[in-house]
Amino acid sequence: MAVSVPVLAAVVALHLIAFVFAVGAERRRSTATVKPDQYDERTYCVYDTDASTIYGLSAFGLLLLSQMVVTVVTKCLCFGRGLLTGTSVTTCAIFFFIFSWVTFLGAEACLLAGSARNAYHTKYRGAFGGTEISCATLRKGVFAAGAALTLLSLIGSVAYYWAHSRADTGGWQKHQNEGLGLAASNYTEQQQHHQNSGGFEKA
């Protein structure tokens, strides 16, 4: 199976856009400030925006779509027509298959968890007694970790797709063996035919 340029371009584009959204989610994390209540002496937390949640979920969806494209094209490594056995290319395909899935799951976990926690804190409103209160927010680095794992997933997916394309026999080995067997059978029949013809001529 040859490498398909449109498939490769789609996988790279989806990963890169997901990476951009993940970086945007990290930069637009919700922040909170303490505001005094104008009607009494209590204070409360006011959160600014939930843009980070939208960016994080967008990155989550795009990364999932890209992984689905690679999985469908390569038939998830296990359901294809077979790979060349005993070659370094097949070993690379298996290694990058595992690597791409590990980094993909890690990135998705970071993006989904970060989006959920950011949305929870963004919608939170609480009234507390006293002026010194702590407003809980999503800690720094969750979306950044998701962005980094997204890039690693991109490398793993592209390398896996390339190695799988090189190692995919497309049933060629089976057909080749069948062809060799058929050729040998025809050759044997021809030899027998010549021998029988020679025997008739002598007779």
mmCIF file with all atom_site columns, C-alpha atoms in Angstrom:
data_model
loop_
_atom_site.group_PDB
_atom_site.id
_atom_site.type_symbol
_atom_site.label_atom_id
_atom_site.label_alt_id
_atom_site.label_comp_id
_atom_site.label_asym_id
_atom_site.label_entity_id
_atom_site.label_seq_id
_atom_site.pdbx_PDB_ins_code
_atom_site.Cartn_x
_atom_site.Cartn_y
_atom_site.Cartn_z
_atom_site.occupancy
_atom_site.B_iso_or_equiv
_atom_site.pdbx_formal_charge
_atom_site.auth_seq_id
_atom_site.auth_comp_id
_atom_site.auth_asym_id
_atom_site.auth_atom_id
_atom_site.pdbx_PDB_model_num
ATOM 1   C CA . MET A 1 1   ? 0.000   0.000   0.000   1.00 0.00 ? 1   MET A CA 1
ATOM 2   C CA . ALA A 1 2   ? 1.491   3.333   -1.064  1.00 0.00 ? 2   ALA A CA 1
ATOM 3   C CA . VAL A 1 3   ? 1.445   6.407   1.137   1.00 0.00 ? 3   VAL A CA 1
ATOM 4   C CA . SER A 1 4   ? -1.566  8.570   0.318   1.00 0.00 ? 4   SER A CA 1
ATOM 5   C CA . VAL A 1 5   ? -0.688  12.265  0.217   1.00 0.00 ? 5   VAL A CA 1
ATOM 6   C CA . PRO A 1 6   ? -4.273  13.433  0.980   1.00 0.00 ? 6   PRO A CA 1
ATOM 7   C CA . VAL A 1 7   ? -4.462  11.135  4.017   1.00 0.00 ? 7   VAL A CA 1
ATOM 8   C CA . LEU A 1 8   ? -1.061  12.276  5.232   1.00 0.00 ? 8   LEU A CA 1
ATOM 9   C CA . ALA A 1 9   ? -1.999  15.936  4.725   1.00 0.00 ? 9   ALA A CA 1
ATOM 10  C CA . ALA A 1 10  ? -5.276  15.467  6.608   1.00 0.00 ? 10  ALA A CA 1
ATOM 11  C CA . VAL A 1 11  ? -3.567  13.806  9.567   1.00 0.00 ? 11  VAL A CA 1
ATOM 12  C CA . VAL A 1 12  ? -0.875  16.495  9.795   1.00 0.00 ? 12  VAL A CA 1
ATOM 13  C CA . ALA A 1 13  ? -3.389  19.344  9.419   1.00 0.00 ? 13  ALA A CA 1
ATOM 14  C CA . LEU A 1 14  ? -5.759  17.998  12.061  1.00 0.00 ? 14  LEU A CA 1
ATOM 15  C CA . HIS A 1 15  ? -2.929  17.448  14.528  1.00 0.00 ? 15  HIS A CA 1
ATOM 16  C CA . LEU A 1 16  ? -1.472  20.905  13.969  1.00 0.00 ? 16  LEU A CA 1
ATOM 17  C CA . ILE A 1 17  ? -4.828  22.636  14.350  1.00 0.00 ? 17  ILE A CA 1
ATOM 18  C CA . ALA A 1 18  ? -5.442  20.643  17.536  1.00 0.00 ? 18  ALA A CA 1
ATOM 19  C CA . PHE A 1 19  ? -2.015  21.742  18.776  1.00 0.00 ? 19  PHE A CA 1
ATOM 20  C CA . VAL A 1 20  ? -2.866  25.395  18.105  1.00 0.00 ? 20  VAL A CA 1
ATOM 21  C CA . PHE A 1 21  ? -6.148  25.058  20.006  1.00 0.00 ? 21  PHE A CA 1
ATOM 22  C CA . ALA A 1 22  ? -4.361  23.374  22.914  1.00 0.00 ? 22  ALA A CA 1
ATOM 23  C CA . VAL A 1 23  ? -1.833  26.208  23.110  1.00 0.00 ? 23  VAL A CA 1
ATOM 24  C CA . GLY A 1 24  ? -4.683  28.712  22.949  1.00 0.00 ? 24  GLY A CA 1
ATOM 25  C CA . ALA A 1 25  ? -6.449  26.893  25.770  1.00 0.00 ? 25  ALA A CA 1
ATOM 26  C CA . GLU A 1 26  ? -3.334  27.132  27.914  1.00 0.00 ? 26  GLU A CA 1
ATOM 27  C CA . ARG A 1 27  ? -3.014  30.866  27.257  1.00 0.00 ? 27  ARG A CA 1
ATOM 28  C CA . ARG A 1 28  ? -6.712  31.559  27.862  1.00 0.00 ? 28  ARG A CA 1
ATOM 29  C CA . ARG A 1 29  ? -7.122  29.680  31.112  1.00 0.00 ? 29  ARG A CA 1
ATOM 30  C CA . SER A 1 30  ? -9.794  31.140  33.356  1.00 0.00 ? 30  SER A CA 1
ATOM 31  C CA . THR A 1 31  ? -8.621  33.547  36.021  1.00 0.00 ? 31  THR A CA 1
ATOM 32  C CA . ALA A 1 32  ? -10.582 34.729  39.022  1.00 0.00 ? 32  ALA A CA 1
ATOM 33  C CA . THR A 1 33  ? -10.653 37.879  41.089  1.00 0.00 ? 33  THR A CA 1
ATOM 34  C CA . VAL A 1 34  ? -12.156 38.597  44.486  1.00 0.00 ? 34  VAL A CA 1
ATOM 35  C CA . LYS A 1 35  ? -15.015 41.110  44.384  1.00 0.00 ? 35  LYS A CA 1
ATOM 36  C CA . PRO A 1 36  ? -16.777 42.674  47.356  1.00 0.00 ? 36  PRO A CA 1
ATOM 37  C CA . ASP A 1 37  ? -20.521 42.367  47.572  1.00 0.00 ? 37  ASP A CA 1
ATOM 38  C CA . GLN A 1 38  ? -22.086 45.818  47.286  1.00 0.00 ? 38  GLN A CA 1
ATOM 39  C CA . TYR A 1 39  ? -24.941 44.870  49.589  1.00 0.00 ? 39  TYR A CA 1
ATOM 40  C CA . ASP A 1 40  ? -23.000 43.431  52.527  1.00 0.00 ? 40  ASP A CA 1
ATOM 41  C CA . GLU A 1 41  ? -19.456 42.803  53.749  1.00 0.00 ? 41  GLU A CA 1
ATOM 42  C CA . ARG A 1 42  ? -19.011 39.460  52.047  1.00 0.00 ? 42  ARG A CA 1
ATOM 43  C CA . THR A 1 43  ? -16.722 38.808  49.088  1.00 0.00 ? 43  THR A CA 1
ATOM 44  C CA . TYR A 1 44  ? -16.995 36.351  46.197  1.00 0.00 ? 44  TYR A CA 1
ATOM 45  C CA . CYS A 1 45  ? -15.028 34.995  43.229  1.00 0.00 ? 45  CYS A CA 1
ATOM 46  C CA . VAL A 1 46  ? -15.655 36.270  39.725  1.00 0.00 ? 46  VAL A CA 1
ATOM 47  C CA . TYR A 1 47  ? -14.288 34.247  36.812  1.00 0.00 ? 47  TYR A CA 1
ATOM 48  C CA . ASP A 1 48  ? -13.552 35.906  33.490  1.00 0.00 ? 48  ASP A CA 1
ATOM 49  C CA . THR A 1 49  ? -14.050 33.552  30.523  1.00 0.00 ? 49  THR A CA 1
ATOM 50  C CA . ASP A 1 50  ? -14.560 29.957  29.468  1.00 0.00 ? 50  ASP A CA 1
ATOM 51  C CA . ALA A 1 51  ? -12.749 30.299  26.113  1.00 0.00 ? 51  ALA A CA 1
ATOM 52  C CA . SER A 1 52  ? -10.143 27.832  27.343  1.00 0.00 ? 52  SER A CA 1
ATOM 53  C CA . THR A 1 53  ? -12.821 25.147  27.661  1.00 0.00 ? 53  THR A CA 1
ATOM 54  C CA . ILE A 1 54  ? -13.977 25.720  24.074  1.00 0.00 ? 54  ILE A CA 1
ATOM 55  C CA . TYR A 1 55  ? -10.410 25.580  22.769  1.00 0.00 ? 55  TYR A CA 1
ATOM 56  C CA . GLY A 1 56  ? -9.655  22.443  24.760  1.00 0.00 ? 56  GLY A CA 1
ATOM 57  C CA . LEU A 1 57  ? -12.733 20.593  23.540  1.00 0.00 ? 57  LEU A CA 1
ATOM 58  C CA . SER A 1 58  ? -12.014 21.658  19.950  1.00 0.00 ? 58  SER A CA 1
ATOM 59  C CA . ALA A 1 59  ? -8.487  20.260  20.222  1.00 0.00 ? 59  ALA A CA 1
ATOM 60  C CA . PHE A 1 60  ? -9.926  17.075  21.746  1.00 0.00 ? 60  PHE A CA 1
ATOM 61  C CA . GLY A 1 61  ? -12.321 16.582  18.829  1.00 0.00 ? 61  GLY A CA 1
ATOM 62  C CA . LEU A 1 62  ? -9.770  17.313  16.109  1.00 0.00 ? 62  LEU A CA 1
ATOM 63  C CA . LEU A 1 63  ? -7.204  14.971  17.619  1.00 0.00 ? 63  LEU A CA 1
ATOM 64  C CA . LEU A 1 64  ? -9.823  12.228  17.907  1.00 0.00 ? 64  LEU A CA 1
ATOM 65  C CA . LEU A 1 65  ? -10.795 12.718  14.250  1.00 0.00 ? 65  LEU A CA 1
ATOM 66  C CA . SER A 1 66  ? -7.166  12.500  13.122  1.00 0.00 ? 66  SER A CA 1
ATOM 67  C CA . GLN A 1 67  ? -6.609  9.284   15.064  1.00 0.00 ? 67  GLN A CA 1
ATOM 68  C CA . MET A 1 68  ? -9.753  7.798   13.539  1.00 0.00 ? 68  MET A CA 1
ATOM 69  C CA . VAL A 1 69  ? -8.468  8.600   10.035  1.00 0.00 ? 69  VAL A CA 1
ATOM 70  C CA . VAL A 1 70  ? -5.180  6.783   10.656  1.00 0.00 ? 70  VAL A CA 1
ATOM 71  C CA . THR A 1 71  ? -6.958  3.853   12.302  1.00 0.00 ? 71  THR A CA 1
ATOM 72  C CA . VAL A 1 72  ? -9.426  3.409   9.444   1.00 0.00 ? 72  VAL A CA 1
ATOM 73  C CA . VAL A 1 73  ? -6.789  3.704   6.728   1.00 0.00 ? 73  VAL A CA 1
ATOM 74  C CA . THR A 1 74  ? -4.429  1.204   8.367   1.00 0.00 ? 74  THR A CA 1
ATOM 75  C CA . LYS A 1 75  ? -7.266  -0.998  9.677   1.00 0.00 ? 75  LYS A CA 1
ATOM 76  C CA . CYS A 1 76  ? -5.901  -0.634  13.206  1.00 0.00 ? 76  CYS A CA 1
ATOM 77  C CA . LEU A 1 77  ? -2.852  -2.769  12.314  1.00 0.00 ? 77  LEU A CA 1
ATOM 78  C CA . CYS A 1 78  ? -4.682  -5.977  13.281  1.00 0.00 ? 78  CYS A CA 1
ATOM 79  C CA . PHE A 1 79  ? -7.393  -6.230  10.636  1.00 0.00 ? 79  PHE A CA 1
ATOM 80  C CA . GLY A 1 80  ? -5.421  -5.552  7.478   1.00 0.00 ? 80  GLY A CA 1
ATOM 81  C CA . ARG A 1 81  ? -4.275  -8.005  4.842   1.00 0.00 ? 81  ARG A CA 1
ATOM 82  C CA . GLY A 1 82  ? -0.992  -8.729  6.570   1.00 0.00 ? 82  GLY A CA 1
ATOM 83  C CA . LEU A 1 83  ? 2.450   -7.169  7.042   1.00 0.00 ? 83  LEU A CA 1
ATOM 84  C CA . LEU A 1 84  ? 5.828   -8.396  5.896   1.00 0.00 ? 84  LEU A CA 1
ATOM 85  C CA . THR A 1 85  ? 7.194   -10.613 8.646   1.00 0.00 ? 85  THR A CA 1
ATOM 86  C CA . GLY A 1 86  ? 10.678  -10.455 10.080  1.00 0.00 ? 86  GLY A CA 1
ATOM 87  C CA . THR A 1 87  ? 11.552  -7.002  8.744   1.00 0.00 ? 87  THR A CA 1
ATOM 88  C CA . SER A 1 88  ? 12.682  -3.826  10.488  1.00 0.00 ? 88  SER A CA 1
ATOM 89  C CA . VAL A 1 89  ? 9.884   -1.868  8.822   1.00 0.00 ? 89  VAL A CA 1
ATOM 90  C CA . THR A 1 90  ? 7.263   -4.095  10.444  1.00 0.00 ? 90  THR A CA 1
ATOM 91  C CA . THR A 1 91  ? 8.972   -3.655  13.816  1.00 0.00 ? 91  THR A CA 1
ATOM 92  C CA . CYS A 1 92  ? 8.877   0.122   13.349  1.00 0.00 ? 92  CYS A CA 1
ATOM 93  C CA . ALA A 1 93  ? 5.207   -0.041  12.404  1.00 0.00 ? 93  ALA A CA 1
ATOM 94  C CA . ILE A 1 94  ? 4.346   -1.932  15.596  1.00 0.00 ? 94  ILE A CA 1
ATOM 95  C CA . PHE A 1 95  ? 6.465   0.387   17.758  1.00 0.00 ? 95  PHE A CA 1
ATOM 96  C CA . PHE A 1 96  ? 4.971   3.593   16.349  1.00 0.00 ? 96  PHE A CA 1
ATOM 97  C CA . PHE A 1 97  ? 1.470   2.088   16.502  1.00 0.00 ? 97  PHE A CA 1
ATOM 98  C CA . ILE A 1 98  ? 1.866   1.694   20.270  1.00 0.00 ? 98  ILE A CA 1
ATOM 99  C CA . PHE A 1 99  ? 3.649   5.055   20.597  1.00 0.00 ? 99  PHE A CA 1
ATOM 100 C CA . SER A 1 100 ? 0.936   6.930   18.691  1.00 0.00 ? 100 SER A CA 1
ATOM 101 C CA . TRP A 1 101 ? -1.844  5.418   20.792  1.00 0.00 ? 101 TRP A CA 1
ATOM 102 C CA . VAL A 1 102 ? -0.092  6.119   24.107  1.00 0.00 ? 102 VAL A CA 1
ATOM 103 C CA . THR A 1 103 ? 0.570   9.761   23.221  1.00 0.00 ? 103 THR A CA 1
ATOM 104 C CA . PHE A 1 104 ? -2.928  10.131  21.747  1.00 0.00 ? 104 PHE A CA 1
ATOM 105 C CA . LEU A 1 105 ? -4.611  8.842   24.910  1.00 0.00 ? 105 LEU A CA 1
ATOM 106 C CA . GLY A 1 106 ? -2.374  11.025  27.077  1.00 0.00 ? 106 GLY A CA 1
ATOM 107 C CA . ALA A 1 107 ? -3.168  14.131  25.044  1.00 0.00 ? 107 ALA A CA 1
ATOM 108 C CA . GLU A 1 108 ? -6.897  13.407  25.057  1.00 0.00 ? 108 GLU A CA 1
ATOM 109 C CA . ALA A 1 109 ? -6.867  12.870  28.826  1.00 0.00 ? 109 ALA A CA 1
ATOM 110 C CA . CYS A 1 110 ? -5.119  16.204  29.425  1.00 0.00 ? 110 CYS A CA 1
ATOM 111 C CA . LEU A 1 111 ? -7.408  18.109  27.054  1.00 0.00 ? 111 LEU A CA 1
ATOM 112 C CA . LEU A 1 112 ? -10.614 16.603  28.395  1.00 0.00 ? 112 LEU A CA 1
ATOM 113 C CA . ALA A 1 113 ? -9.657  16.904  32.066  1.00 0.00 ? 113 ALA A CA 1
ATOM 114 C CA . GLY A 1 114 ? -8.431  20.464  31.589  1.00 0.00 ? 114 GLY A CA 1
ATOM 115 C CA . SER A 1 115 ? -11.601 21.481  29.769  1.00 0.00 ? 115 SER A CA 1
ATOM 116 C CA . ALA A 1 116 ? -13.824 19.935  32.429  1.00 0.00 ? 116 ALA A CA 1
ATOM 117 C CA . ARG A 1 117 ? -11.969 21.526  35.333  1.00 0.00 ? 117 ARG A CA 1
ATOM 118 C CA . ASN A 1 118 ? -11.774 24.895  33.616  1.00 0.00 ? 118 ASN A CA 1
ATOM 119 C CA . ALA A 1 119 ? -15.518 24.860  32.864  1.00 0.00 ? 119 ALA A CA 1
ATOM 120 C CA . TYR A 1 120 ? -16.310 23.908  36.446  1.00 0.00 ? 120 TYR A CA 1
ATOM 121 C CA . HIS A 1 121 ? -14.323 26.781  37.907  1.00 0.00 ? 121 HIS A CA 1
ATOM 122 C CA . THR A 1 122 ? -15.553 29.234  35.300  1.00 0.00 ? 122 THR A CA 1
ATOM 123 C CA . LYS A 1 123 ? -19.195 28.621  36.207  1.00 0.00 ? 123 LYS A CA 1
ATOM 124 C CA . TYR A 1 124 ? -18.516 28.551  39.935  1.00 0.00 ? 124 TYR A CA 1
ATOM 125 C CA . ARG A 1 125 ? -19.910 31.332  42.073  1.00 0.00 ? 125 ARG A CA 1
ATOM 126 C CA . GLY A 1 126 ? -19.407 31.311  45.812  1.00 0.00 ? 126 GLY A CA 1
ATOM 127 C CA . ALA A 1 127 ? -19.876 33.710  48.652  1.00 0.00 ? 127 ALA A CA 1
ATOM 128 C CA . PHE A 1 128 ? -17.371 33.581  51.477  1.00 0.00 ? 128 PHE A CA 1
ATOM 129 C CA . GLY A 1 129 ? -16.973 35.461  54.668  1.00 0.00 ? 129 GLY A CA 1
ATOM 130 C CA . GLY A 1 130 ? -13.907 37.664  55.040  1.00 0.00 ? 130 GLY A CA 1
ATOM 131 C CA . THR A 1 131 ? -11.797 39.519  52.528  1.00 0.00 ? 131 THR A CA 1
ATOM 132 C CA . GLU A 1 132 ? -8.932  37.009  52.110  1.00 0.00 ? 132 GLU A CA 1
ATOM 133 C CA . ILE A 1 133 ? -10.255 34.077  50.073  1.00 0.00 ? 133 ILE A CA 1
ATOM 134 C CA . SER A 1 134 ? -8.722  31.751  47.509  1.00 0.00 ? 134 SER A CA 1
ATOM 135 C CA . CYS A 1 135 ? -10.457 31.328  44.166  1.00 0.00 ? 135 CYS A CA 1
ATOM 136 C CA . ALA A 1 136 ? -9.786  27.890  42.699  1.00 0.00 ? 136 ALA A CA 1
ATOM 137 C CA . THR A 1 137 ? -8.654  27.816  39.061  1.00 0.00 ? 137 THR A CA 1
ATOM 138 C CA . LEU A 1 138 ? -7.190  25.271  36.689  1.00 0.00 ? 138 LEU A CA 1
ATOM 139 C CA . ARG A 1 139 ? -3.526  24.961  37.452  1.00 0.00 ? 139 ARG A CA 1
ATOM 140 C CA . LYS A 1 140 ? -0.996  25.899  34.846  1.00 0.00 ? 140 LYS A CA 1
ATOM 141 C CA . GLY A 1 141 ? 0.457   23.257  32.524  1.00 0.00 ? 141 GLY A CA 1
ATOM 142 C CA . VAL A 1 142 ? -2.469  20.873  31.922  1.00 0.00 ? 142 VAL A CA 1
ATOM 143 C CA . PHE A 1 143 ? -3.250  22.151  28.431  1.00 0.00 ? 143 PHE A CA 1
ATOM 144 C CA . ALA A 1 144 ? 0.468   22.641  27.751  1.00 0.00 ? 144 ALA A CA 1
ATOM 145 C CA . ALA A 1 145 ? 1.022   18.948  28.458  1.00 0.00 ? 145 ALA A CA 1
ATOM 146 C CA . GLY A 1 146 ? -1.848  18.157  26.103  1.00 0.00 ? 146 GLY A CA 1
ATOM 147 C CA . ALA A 1 147 ? -0.255  20.316  23.395  1.00 0.00 ? 147 ALA A CA 1
ATOM 148 C CA . ALA A 1 148 ? 3.124   18.596  23.810  1.00 0.00 ? 148 ALA A CA 1
ATOM 149 C CA . LEU A 1 149 ? 1.543   15.149  23.653  1.00 0.00 ? 149 LEU A CA 1
ATOM 150 C CA . THR A 1 150 ? -0.391  16.234  20.565  1.00 0.00 ? 150 THR A CA 1
ATOM 151 C CA . LEU A 1 151 ? 2.886   16.942  18.770  1.00 0.00 ? 151 LEU A CA 1
ATOM 152 C CA . LEU A 1 152 ? 4.284   13.587  19.868  1.00 0.00 ? 152 LEU A CA 1
ATOM 153 C CA . SER A 1 153 ? 1.077   11.956  18.649  1.00 0.00 ? 153 SER A CA 1
ATOM 154 C CA . LEU A 1 154 ? 1.580   13.651  15.291  1.00 0.00 ? 154 LEU A CA 1
ATOM 155 C CA . ILE A 1 155 ? 5.090   12.242  14.997  1.00 0.00 ? 155 ILE A CA 1
ATOM 156 C CA . GLY A 1 156 ? 3.928   8.788   16.041  1.00 0.00 ? 156 GLY A CA 1
ATOM 157 C CA . SER A 1 157 ? 0.924   8.755   13.690  1.00 0.00 ? 157 SER A CA 1
ATOM 158 C CA . VAL A 1 158 ? 2.897   9.885   10.647  1.00 0.00 ? 158 VAL A CA 1
ATOM 159 C CA . ALA A 1 159 ? 5.738   7.443   11.357  1.00 0.00 ? 159 ALA A CA 1
ATOM 160 C CA . TYR A 1 160 ? 3.271   4.611   11.943  1.00 0.00 ? 160 TYR A CA 1
ATOM 161 C CA . TYR A 1 161 ? 1.359   5.347   8.744   1.00 0.00 ? 161 TYR A CA 1
ATOM 162 C CA . TRP A 1 162 ? 4.586   5.488   6.731   1.00 0.00 ? 162 TRP A CA 1
ATOM 163 C CA . ALA A 1 163 ? 5.979   2.282   8.244   1.00 0.00 ? 163 ALA A CA 1
ATOM 164 C CA . HIS A 1 164 ? 2.653   0.494   7.850   1.00 0.00 ? 164 HIS A CA 1
ATOM 165 C CA . SER A 1 165 ? 2.498   1.526   4.187   1.00 0.00 ? 165 SER A CA 1
ATOM 166 C CA . ARG A 1 166 ? 5.988   0.126   3.625   1.00 0.00 ? 166 ARG A CA 1
ATOM 167 C CA . ALA A 1 167 ? 5.277   -3.119  5.498   1.00 0.00 ? 167 ALA A CA 1
ATOM 168 C CA . ASP A 1 168 ? 1.771   -3.718  4.148   1.00 0.00 ? 168 ASP A CA 1
ATOM 169 C CA . THR A 1 169 ? 1.919   -6.623  1.700   1.00 0.00 ? 169 THR A CA 1
ATOM 170 C CA . GLY A 1 170 ? -1.600  -6.012  0.430   1.00 0.00 ? 170 GLY A CA 1
ATOM 171 C CA . GLY A 1 171 ? -1.922  -9.783  0.111   1.00 0.00 ? 171 GLY A CA 1
ATOM 172 C CA . TRP A 1 172 ? 1.086   -9.854  -2.222  1.00 0.00 ? 172 TRP A CA 1
ATOM 173 C CA . GLN A 1 173 ? 2.877   -12.630 -0.361  1.00 0.00 ? 173 GLN A CA 1
ATOM 174 C CA . LYS A 1 174 ? -0.161  -14.864 -0.516  1.00 0.00 ? 174 LYS A CA 1
ATOM 175 C CA . HIS A 1 175 ? -0.713  -14.267 -4.207  1.00 0.00 ? 175 HIS A CA 1
ATOM 176 C CA . GLN A 1 176 ? 2.979   -14.679 -4.880  1.00 0.00 ? 176 GLN A CA 1
ATOM 177 C CA . ASN A 1 177 ? 3.016   -18.056 -3.148  1.00 0.00 ? 177 ASN A CA 1
ATOM 178 C CA . GLU A 1 178 ? -0.096  -19.083 -5.028  1.00 0.00 ? 178 GLU A CA 1
ATOM 179 C CA . GLY A 1 179 ? 1.523   -17.988 -8.279  1.00 0.00 ? 179 GLY A CA 1
ATOM 180 C CA . LEU A 1 180 ? 4.700   -19.915 -7.552  1.00 0.00 ? 180 LEU A CA 1
ATOM 181 C CA . GLY A 1 181 ? 2.684   -23.009 -6.725  1.00 0.00 ? 181 GLY A CA 1
ATOM 182 C CA . LEU A 1 182 ? 0.665   -22.673 -9.924  1.00 0.00 ? 182 LEU A CA 1
ATOM 183 C CA . ALA A 1 183 ? 3.810   -22.154 -11.987 1.00 0.00 ? 183 ALA A CA 1
ATOM 184 C CA . ALA A 1 184 ? 5.444   -25.215 -10.454 1.00 0.00 ? 184 ALA A CA 1
ATOM 185 C CA . SER A 1 185 ? 2.331   -27.266 -11.126 1.00 0.00 ? 185 SER A CA 1
ATOM 186 C CA . ASN A 1 186 ? 2.227   -26.145 -14.765 1.00 0.00 ? 186 ASN A CA 1
ATOM 187 C CA . TYR A 1 187 ? 5.913   -26.885 -15.177 1.00 0.00 ? 187 TYR A CA 1
ATOM 188 C CA . THR A 1 188 ? 5.430   -30.398 -13.781 1.00 0.00 ? 188 THR A CA 1
ATOM 189 C CA . GLU A 1 189 ? 2.492   -31.045 -16.098 1.00 0.00 ? 189 GLU A CA 1
ATOM 190 C CA . GLN A 1 190 ? 4.518   -29.865 -19.104 1.00 0.00 ? 190 GLN A CA 1
ATOM 191 C CA . GLN A 1 191 ? 7.408   -32.142 -18.198 1.00 0.00 ? 191 GLN A CA 1
ATOM 192 C CA . GLN A 1 192 ? 5.084   -35.100 -17.891 1.00 0.00 ? 192 GLN A CA 1
ATOM 193 C CA . HIS A 1 193 ? 3.448   -34.226 -21.203 1.00 0.00 ? 193 HIS A CA 1
ATOM 194 C CA . HIS A 1 194 ? 6.832   -34.088 -22.965 1.00 0.00 ? 194 HIS A CA 1
ATOM 195 C CA . GLN A 1 195 ? 7.883   -37.384 -21.453 1.00 0.00 ? 195 GLN A CA 1
ATOM 196 C CA . ASN A 1 196 ? 4.668   -39.046 -22.582 1.00 0.00 ? 196 ASN A CA 1
ATOM 197 C CA . SER A 1 197 ? 5.029   -37.549 -26.065 1.00 0.00 ? 197 SER A CA 1
ATOM 198 C CA . GLY A 1 198 ? 8.607   -38.813 -26.266 1.00 0.00 ? 198 GLY A CA 1
ATOM 199 C CA . GLY A 1 199 ? 7.472   -42.292 -25.262 1.00 0.00 ? 199 GLY A CA 1
ATOM 200 C CA . PHE A 1 200 ? 4.822   -42.377 -27.986 1.00 0.00 ? 200 PHE A CA 1
ATOM 201 C CA . GLU A 1 201 ? 7.308   -41.294 -30.655 1.00 0.00 ? 201 GLU A CA 1
ATOM 202 C CA . LYS A 1 202 ? 9.749   -44.071 -29.717 1.00 0.00 ? 202 LYS A CA 1
ATOM 203 C CA . ALA A 1 203 ? 6.987   -46.580 -29.820 1.00 0.00 ? 203 ALA A CA 1
#
